[in-house]
CSV table of C-alpha atoms and ligand atoms in Angstrom, one decimal:
chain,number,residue,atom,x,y,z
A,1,UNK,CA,0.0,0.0,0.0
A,2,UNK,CA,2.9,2.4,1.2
A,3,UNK,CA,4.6,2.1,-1.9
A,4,UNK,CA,1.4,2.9,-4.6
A,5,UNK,CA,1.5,6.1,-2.3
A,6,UNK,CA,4.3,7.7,-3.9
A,7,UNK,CA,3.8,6.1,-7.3
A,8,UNK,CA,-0.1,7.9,-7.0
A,9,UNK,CA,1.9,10.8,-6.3
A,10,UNK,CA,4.2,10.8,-9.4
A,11,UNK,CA,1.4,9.7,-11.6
A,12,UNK,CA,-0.1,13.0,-13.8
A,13,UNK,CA,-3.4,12.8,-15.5
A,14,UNK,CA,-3.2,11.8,-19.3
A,15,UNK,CA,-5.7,11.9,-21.9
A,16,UNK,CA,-7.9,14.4,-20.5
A,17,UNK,CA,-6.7,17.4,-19.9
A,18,UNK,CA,-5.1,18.6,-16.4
A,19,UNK,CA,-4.0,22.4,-15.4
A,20,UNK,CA,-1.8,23.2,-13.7
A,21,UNK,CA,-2.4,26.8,-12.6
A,22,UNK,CA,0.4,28.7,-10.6
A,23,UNK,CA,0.3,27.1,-7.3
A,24,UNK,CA,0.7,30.5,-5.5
A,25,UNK,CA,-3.4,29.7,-3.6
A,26,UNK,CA,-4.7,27.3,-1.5
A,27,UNK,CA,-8.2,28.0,-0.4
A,28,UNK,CA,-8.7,26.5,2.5
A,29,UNK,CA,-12.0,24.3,1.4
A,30,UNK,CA,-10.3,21.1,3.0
A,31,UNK,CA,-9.3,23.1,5.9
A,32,UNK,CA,-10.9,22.3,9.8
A,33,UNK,CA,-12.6,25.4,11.3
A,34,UNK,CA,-9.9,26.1,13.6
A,35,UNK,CA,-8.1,27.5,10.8
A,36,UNK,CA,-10.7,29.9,9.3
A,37,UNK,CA,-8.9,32.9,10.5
A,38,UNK,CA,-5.1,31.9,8.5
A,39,UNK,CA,-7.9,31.4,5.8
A,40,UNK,CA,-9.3,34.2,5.7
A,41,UNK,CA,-6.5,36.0,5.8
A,42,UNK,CA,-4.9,33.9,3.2
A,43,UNK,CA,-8.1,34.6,0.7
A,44,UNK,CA,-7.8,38.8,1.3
A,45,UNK,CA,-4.3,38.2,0.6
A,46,UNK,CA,-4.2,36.5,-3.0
A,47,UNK,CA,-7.9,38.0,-3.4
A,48,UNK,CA,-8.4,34.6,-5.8
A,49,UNK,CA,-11.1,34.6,-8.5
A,50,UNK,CA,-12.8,30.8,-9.3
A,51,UNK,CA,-11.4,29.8,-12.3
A,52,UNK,CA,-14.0,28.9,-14.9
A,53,UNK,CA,-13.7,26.0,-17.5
A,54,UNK,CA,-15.7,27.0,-20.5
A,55,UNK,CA,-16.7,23.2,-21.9
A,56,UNK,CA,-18.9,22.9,-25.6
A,57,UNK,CA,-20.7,19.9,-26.7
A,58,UNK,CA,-17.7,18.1,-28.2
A,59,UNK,CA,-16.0,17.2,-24.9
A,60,UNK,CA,-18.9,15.3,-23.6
A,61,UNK,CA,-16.8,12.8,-26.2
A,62,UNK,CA,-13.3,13.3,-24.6
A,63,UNK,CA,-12.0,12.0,-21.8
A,64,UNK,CA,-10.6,8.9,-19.8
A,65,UNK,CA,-14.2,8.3,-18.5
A,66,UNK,CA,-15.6,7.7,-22.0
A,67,UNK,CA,-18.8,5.0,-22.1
A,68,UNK,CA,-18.7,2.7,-24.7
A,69,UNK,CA,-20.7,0.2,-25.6
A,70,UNK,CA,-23.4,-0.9,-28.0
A,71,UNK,CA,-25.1,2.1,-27.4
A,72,UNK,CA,-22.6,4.8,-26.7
A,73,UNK,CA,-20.1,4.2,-29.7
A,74,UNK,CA,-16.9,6.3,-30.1
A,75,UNK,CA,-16.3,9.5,-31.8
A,76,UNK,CA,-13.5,10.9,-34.1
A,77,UNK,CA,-12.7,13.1,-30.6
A,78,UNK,CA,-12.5,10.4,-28.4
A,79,UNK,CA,-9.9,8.6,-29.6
A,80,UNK,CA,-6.7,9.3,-28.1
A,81,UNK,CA,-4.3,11.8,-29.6
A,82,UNK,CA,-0.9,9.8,-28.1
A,83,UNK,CA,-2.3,6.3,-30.2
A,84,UNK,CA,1.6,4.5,-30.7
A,85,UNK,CA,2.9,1.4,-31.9
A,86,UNK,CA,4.6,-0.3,-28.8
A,87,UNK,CA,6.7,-2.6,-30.7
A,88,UNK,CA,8.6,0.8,-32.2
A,89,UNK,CA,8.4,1.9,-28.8
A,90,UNK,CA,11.0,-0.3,-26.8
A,91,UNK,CA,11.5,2.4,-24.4
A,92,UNK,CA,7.5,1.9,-23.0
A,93,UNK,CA,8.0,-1.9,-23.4
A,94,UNK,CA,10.3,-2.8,-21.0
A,95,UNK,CA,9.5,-6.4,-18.6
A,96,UNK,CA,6.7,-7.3,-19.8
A,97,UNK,CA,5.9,-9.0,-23.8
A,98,UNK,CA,3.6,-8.3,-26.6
A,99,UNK,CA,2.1,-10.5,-28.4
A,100,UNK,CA,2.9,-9.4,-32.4
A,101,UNK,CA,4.2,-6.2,-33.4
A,102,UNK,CA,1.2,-4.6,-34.4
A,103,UNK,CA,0.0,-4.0,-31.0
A,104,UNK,CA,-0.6,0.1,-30.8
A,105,UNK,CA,-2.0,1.6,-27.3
A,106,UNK,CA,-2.0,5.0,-26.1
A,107,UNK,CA,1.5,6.4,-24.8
A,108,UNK,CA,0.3,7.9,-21.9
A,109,UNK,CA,-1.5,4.3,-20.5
A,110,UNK,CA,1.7,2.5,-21.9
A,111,UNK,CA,3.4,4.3,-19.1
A,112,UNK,CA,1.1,3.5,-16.6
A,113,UNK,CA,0.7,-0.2,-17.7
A,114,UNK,CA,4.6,-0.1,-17.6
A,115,UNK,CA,4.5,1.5,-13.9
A,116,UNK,CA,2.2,-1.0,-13.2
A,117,UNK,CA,4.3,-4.0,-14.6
A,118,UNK,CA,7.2,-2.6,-12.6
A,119,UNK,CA,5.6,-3.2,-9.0
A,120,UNK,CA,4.2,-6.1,-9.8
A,121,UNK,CA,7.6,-7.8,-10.9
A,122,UNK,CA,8.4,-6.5,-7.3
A,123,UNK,CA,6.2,-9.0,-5.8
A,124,UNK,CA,7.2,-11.7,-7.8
A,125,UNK,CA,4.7,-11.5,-10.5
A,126,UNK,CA,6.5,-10.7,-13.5
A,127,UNK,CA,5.3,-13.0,-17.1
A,128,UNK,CA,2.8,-10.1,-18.4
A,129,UNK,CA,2.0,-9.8,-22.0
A,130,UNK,CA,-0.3,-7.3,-23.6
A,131,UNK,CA,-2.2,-9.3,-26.6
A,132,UNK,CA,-4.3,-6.4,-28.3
A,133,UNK,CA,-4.3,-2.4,-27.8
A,134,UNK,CA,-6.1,0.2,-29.3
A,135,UNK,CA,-7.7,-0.9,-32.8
A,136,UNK,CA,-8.9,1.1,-35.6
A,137,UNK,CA,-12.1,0.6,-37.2
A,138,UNK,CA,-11.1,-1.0,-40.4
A,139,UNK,CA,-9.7,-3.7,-37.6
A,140,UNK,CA,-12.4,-3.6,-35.7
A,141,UNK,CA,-14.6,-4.4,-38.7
A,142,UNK,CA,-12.2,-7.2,-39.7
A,143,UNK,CA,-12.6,-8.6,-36.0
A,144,UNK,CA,-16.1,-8.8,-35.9
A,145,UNK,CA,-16.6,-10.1,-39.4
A,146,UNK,CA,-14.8,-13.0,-38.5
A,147,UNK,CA,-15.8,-13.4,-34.9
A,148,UNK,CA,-19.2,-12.6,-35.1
A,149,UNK,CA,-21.4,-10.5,-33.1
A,150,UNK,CA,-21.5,-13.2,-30.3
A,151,UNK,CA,-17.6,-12.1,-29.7
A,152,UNK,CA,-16.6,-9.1,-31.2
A,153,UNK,CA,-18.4,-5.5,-31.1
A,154,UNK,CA,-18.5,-3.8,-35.0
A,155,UNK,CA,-16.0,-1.2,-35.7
A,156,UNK,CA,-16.5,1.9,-33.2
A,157,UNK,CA,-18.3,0.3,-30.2
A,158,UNK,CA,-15.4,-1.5,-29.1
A,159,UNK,CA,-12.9,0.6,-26.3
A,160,UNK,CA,-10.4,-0.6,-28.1
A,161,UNK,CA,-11.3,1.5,-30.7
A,162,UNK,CA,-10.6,4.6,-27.7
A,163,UNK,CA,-6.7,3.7,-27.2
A,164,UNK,CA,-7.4,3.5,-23.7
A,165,UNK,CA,-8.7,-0.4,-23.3
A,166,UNK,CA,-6.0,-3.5,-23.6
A,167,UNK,CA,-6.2,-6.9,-23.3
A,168,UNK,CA,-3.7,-8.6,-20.8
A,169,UNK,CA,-2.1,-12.2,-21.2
A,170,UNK,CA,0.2,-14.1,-18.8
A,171,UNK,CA,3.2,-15.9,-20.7
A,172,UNK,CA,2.3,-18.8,-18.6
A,173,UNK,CA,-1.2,-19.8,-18.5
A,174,UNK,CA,-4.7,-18.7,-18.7
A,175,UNK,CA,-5.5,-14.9,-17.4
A,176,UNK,CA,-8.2,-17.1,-15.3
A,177,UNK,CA,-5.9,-18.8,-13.9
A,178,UNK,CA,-2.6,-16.8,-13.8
A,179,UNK,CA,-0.9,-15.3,-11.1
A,180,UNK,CA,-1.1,-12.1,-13.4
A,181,UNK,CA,-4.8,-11.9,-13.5
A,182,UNK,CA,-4.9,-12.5,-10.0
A,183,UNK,CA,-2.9,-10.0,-9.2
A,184,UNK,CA,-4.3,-7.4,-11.4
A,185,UNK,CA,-7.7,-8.1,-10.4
A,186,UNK,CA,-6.6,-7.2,-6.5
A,187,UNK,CA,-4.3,-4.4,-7.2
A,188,UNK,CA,-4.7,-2.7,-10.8
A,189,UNK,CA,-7.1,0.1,-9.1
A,190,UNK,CA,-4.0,1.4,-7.9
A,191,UNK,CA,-2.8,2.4,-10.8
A,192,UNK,CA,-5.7,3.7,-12.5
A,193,UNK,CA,-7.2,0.8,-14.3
A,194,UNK,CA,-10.1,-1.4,-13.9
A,195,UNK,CA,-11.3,-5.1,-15.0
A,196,UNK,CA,-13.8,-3.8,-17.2
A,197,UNK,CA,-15.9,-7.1,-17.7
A,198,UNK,CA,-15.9,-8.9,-14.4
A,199,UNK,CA,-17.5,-12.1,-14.1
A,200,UNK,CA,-21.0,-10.7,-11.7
A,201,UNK,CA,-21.7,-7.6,-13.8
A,202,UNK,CA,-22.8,-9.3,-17.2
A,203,UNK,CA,-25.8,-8.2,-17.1
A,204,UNK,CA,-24.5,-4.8,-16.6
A,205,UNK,CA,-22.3,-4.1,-19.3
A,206,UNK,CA,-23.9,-6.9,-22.2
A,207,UNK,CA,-20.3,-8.4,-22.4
A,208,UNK,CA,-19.2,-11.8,-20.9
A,209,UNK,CA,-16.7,-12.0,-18.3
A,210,UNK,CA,-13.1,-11.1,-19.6
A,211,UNK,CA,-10.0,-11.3,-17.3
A,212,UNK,CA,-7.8,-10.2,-19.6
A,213,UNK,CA,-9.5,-6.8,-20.9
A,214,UNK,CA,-8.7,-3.9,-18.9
A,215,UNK,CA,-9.2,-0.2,-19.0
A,216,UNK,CA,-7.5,3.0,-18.0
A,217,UNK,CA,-9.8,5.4,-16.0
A,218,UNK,CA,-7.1,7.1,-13.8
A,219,UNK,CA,-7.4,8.1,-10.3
A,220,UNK,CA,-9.5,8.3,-8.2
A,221,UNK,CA,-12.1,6.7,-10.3
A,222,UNK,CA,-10.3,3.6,-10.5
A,223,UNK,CA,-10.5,3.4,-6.8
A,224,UNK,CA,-13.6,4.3,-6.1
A,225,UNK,CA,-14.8,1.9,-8.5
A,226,UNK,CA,-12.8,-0.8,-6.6
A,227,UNK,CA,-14.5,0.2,-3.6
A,228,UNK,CA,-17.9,0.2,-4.1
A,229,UNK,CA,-17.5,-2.9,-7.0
A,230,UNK,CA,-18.9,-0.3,-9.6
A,231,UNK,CA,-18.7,-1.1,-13.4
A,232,UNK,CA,-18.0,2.3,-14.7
A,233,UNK,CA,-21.7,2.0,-16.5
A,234,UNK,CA,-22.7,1.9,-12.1
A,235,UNK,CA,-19.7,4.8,-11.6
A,236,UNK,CA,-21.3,7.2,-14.1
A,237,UNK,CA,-24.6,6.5,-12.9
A,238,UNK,CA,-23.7,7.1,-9.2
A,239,UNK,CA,-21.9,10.3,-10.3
A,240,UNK,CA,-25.2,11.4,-11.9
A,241,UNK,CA,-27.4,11.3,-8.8
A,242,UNK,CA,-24.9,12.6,-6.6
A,243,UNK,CA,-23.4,15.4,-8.9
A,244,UNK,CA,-20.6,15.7,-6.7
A,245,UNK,CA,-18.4,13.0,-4.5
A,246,UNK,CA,-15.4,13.8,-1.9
A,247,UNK,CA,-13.0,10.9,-1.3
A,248,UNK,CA,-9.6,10.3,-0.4
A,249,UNK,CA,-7.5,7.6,-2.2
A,250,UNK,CA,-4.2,7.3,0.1
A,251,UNK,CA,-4.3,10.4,2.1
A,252,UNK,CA,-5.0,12.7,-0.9
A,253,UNK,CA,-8.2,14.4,-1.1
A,254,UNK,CA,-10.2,14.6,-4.3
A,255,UNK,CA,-13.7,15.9,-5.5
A,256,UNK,CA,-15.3,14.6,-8.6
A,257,UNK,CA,-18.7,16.4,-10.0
A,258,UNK,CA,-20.8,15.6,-12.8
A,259,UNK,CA,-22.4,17.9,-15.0
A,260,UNK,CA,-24.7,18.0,-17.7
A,261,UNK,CA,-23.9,19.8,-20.9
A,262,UNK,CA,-26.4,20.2,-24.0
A,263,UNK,CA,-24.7,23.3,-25.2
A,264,UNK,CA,-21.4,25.6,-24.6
A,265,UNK,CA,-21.2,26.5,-20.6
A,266,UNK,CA,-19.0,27.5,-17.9
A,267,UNK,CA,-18.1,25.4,-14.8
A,268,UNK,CA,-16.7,27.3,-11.8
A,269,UNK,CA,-13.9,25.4,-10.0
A,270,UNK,CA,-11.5,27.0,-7.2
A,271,UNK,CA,-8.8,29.2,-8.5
A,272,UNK,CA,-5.2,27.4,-7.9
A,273,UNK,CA,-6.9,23.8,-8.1
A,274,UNK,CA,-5.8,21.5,-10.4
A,275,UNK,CA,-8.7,19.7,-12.3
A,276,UNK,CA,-9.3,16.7,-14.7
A,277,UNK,CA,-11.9,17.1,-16.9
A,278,UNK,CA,-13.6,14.1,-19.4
A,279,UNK,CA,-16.6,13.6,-20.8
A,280,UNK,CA,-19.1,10.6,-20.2
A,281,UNK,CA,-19.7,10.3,-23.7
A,282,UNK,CA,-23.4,10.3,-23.1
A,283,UNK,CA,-24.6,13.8,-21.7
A,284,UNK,CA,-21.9,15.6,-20.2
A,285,UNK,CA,-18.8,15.9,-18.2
A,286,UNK,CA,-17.0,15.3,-15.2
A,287,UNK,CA,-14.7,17.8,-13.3
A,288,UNK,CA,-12.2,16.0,-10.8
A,289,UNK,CA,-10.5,18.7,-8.3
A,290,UNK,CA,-6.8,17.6,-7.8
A,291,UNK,CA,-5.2,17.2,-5.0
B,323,ZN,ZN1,-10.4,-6.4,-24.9
């Protein structure tokens, strides 16, 4: 646990974009009522405006929180800008195999994938393979031409088709079975990604039960997930009804609010905090406040 703490830490948002604004205020929001006076005094002092994040239609299709499925299909925007063949990419490939040299992914989850490889292989757990990555939609076609709809989604309703979903494979044996799954399936939260198609939720998310596929959401959405066993289908729900969560993944504090968008529109958020933004890819988007 100790150790994800620092990786969390070092780990910066990709896909969506973060801000970083000068760090020069901290409004006390997370601050006990003791230390209203330092805050006050602190807010007189930097006089801070809320910064406003003016979001149009178009980014309810960006985003590492993206929905897709048979109903919610992917858009031109969604697809990750950082899309890279691994297997020309040695330097994002390193412990772990692929399985041809076609395999293309996202740069930005390579790197977490690769973080994630790394403290796996310190506890002993070390035959990974990634097997597929991000597909286009000529591929994806291809796929479910030959698979059938049974197995394969058609092109553009796969999240493989996002750059952000890969399928996992141990050298050794079955995902099912493998000391890789197993350990992915306790621990991958940690770093961001989630199981997307675990074995009680079929009726949830219309696909069957996939060890090996699993998808970059980032944190603290990953862990959230994790906590309350939420596919992200449940997450995005939940987030919907509540409009805004606090939690606190290893001692760092976050807020995550969801909020509809049918046209352009501003959304306040605390000037000096960093924030996250991606859409759902259904009706709008989600703001995460930084610690
Ligand atoms: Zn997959």
């Amino acid at each position: 646990m100790k150790k994800w703490f620092f990786l969390l830490v070092i780990l910066l948002p990709l896909g969506c974009e973060a801000i970083q604004q000068e760090p020069q205020v901290v409004i006390g929001e997370y601050s006990k009522a003791g230390d209203q006076a330092q805050e006050a005094v602190s807010q007189t002092k930097h006089q801070t405006k809320a910064q406003t994040i003016k979001v149009t239609k178009s980014q309810i299709y960006q985003g590492n929180l993206l929905l897709v499925n048979k109903q919610y299909p992917v858009r031109q925007e969604g697809v990750t800008a950082d899309v890279a063949n691994l297997f020309q990419h040695k330097e994002l490939v390193k412990g772990y195999g692929l399985l041809d040299k076609t395999i293309r992914l996202s740069q930005g989850v390579a790197q977490k994938f690769q973080t994630m490889v790394d403290a796996a292989a310190k506890e002993g757990v070390r035959h990974f393979m990634i097997s597929s990555g991000y597909r286009d939609n000529q591929e994806q076609g291809r796929l479910y031409k030959s698979m059938g709809a049974d197995y394969a989604l058609p092109a553009g309703y796969s999240e493989h088709n996002l750059g952000l979903s890969l399928d996992i494979g141990s050298t050794q044996t079955e995902m099912n079975r493998a000391p890789e799954g197993k350990w992915l399936q306790k621990n991958a939260w940690a770093y961001g990604f989630i199981l997307r198609y675990p074995k009680d939720k079929t009726e949830i998310t219309g696909i069957q039960y996939e060890p090996w596929h699993f998808r970059y959401v980032g944190l603290p959405h990953s862990a959230i997930m994790q906590e309350k066993n939420f596919t992200l289908e449940q997450y995005l729900d939940f987030l919907k009804e509540q409009k805004t969560i606090s939690t606190t993944v290893e001692g760092k504090a976050y807020e995550v609010s969801y909020y509809p968008v049918s046209g352009n529109t501003s959304i306040p958020v605390p000037a000096g905090r960093r924030y996250e933004r991606s859409g759902n890819n259904m009706d709008g988007v989600i703001v995460t406040l930084l610690p």
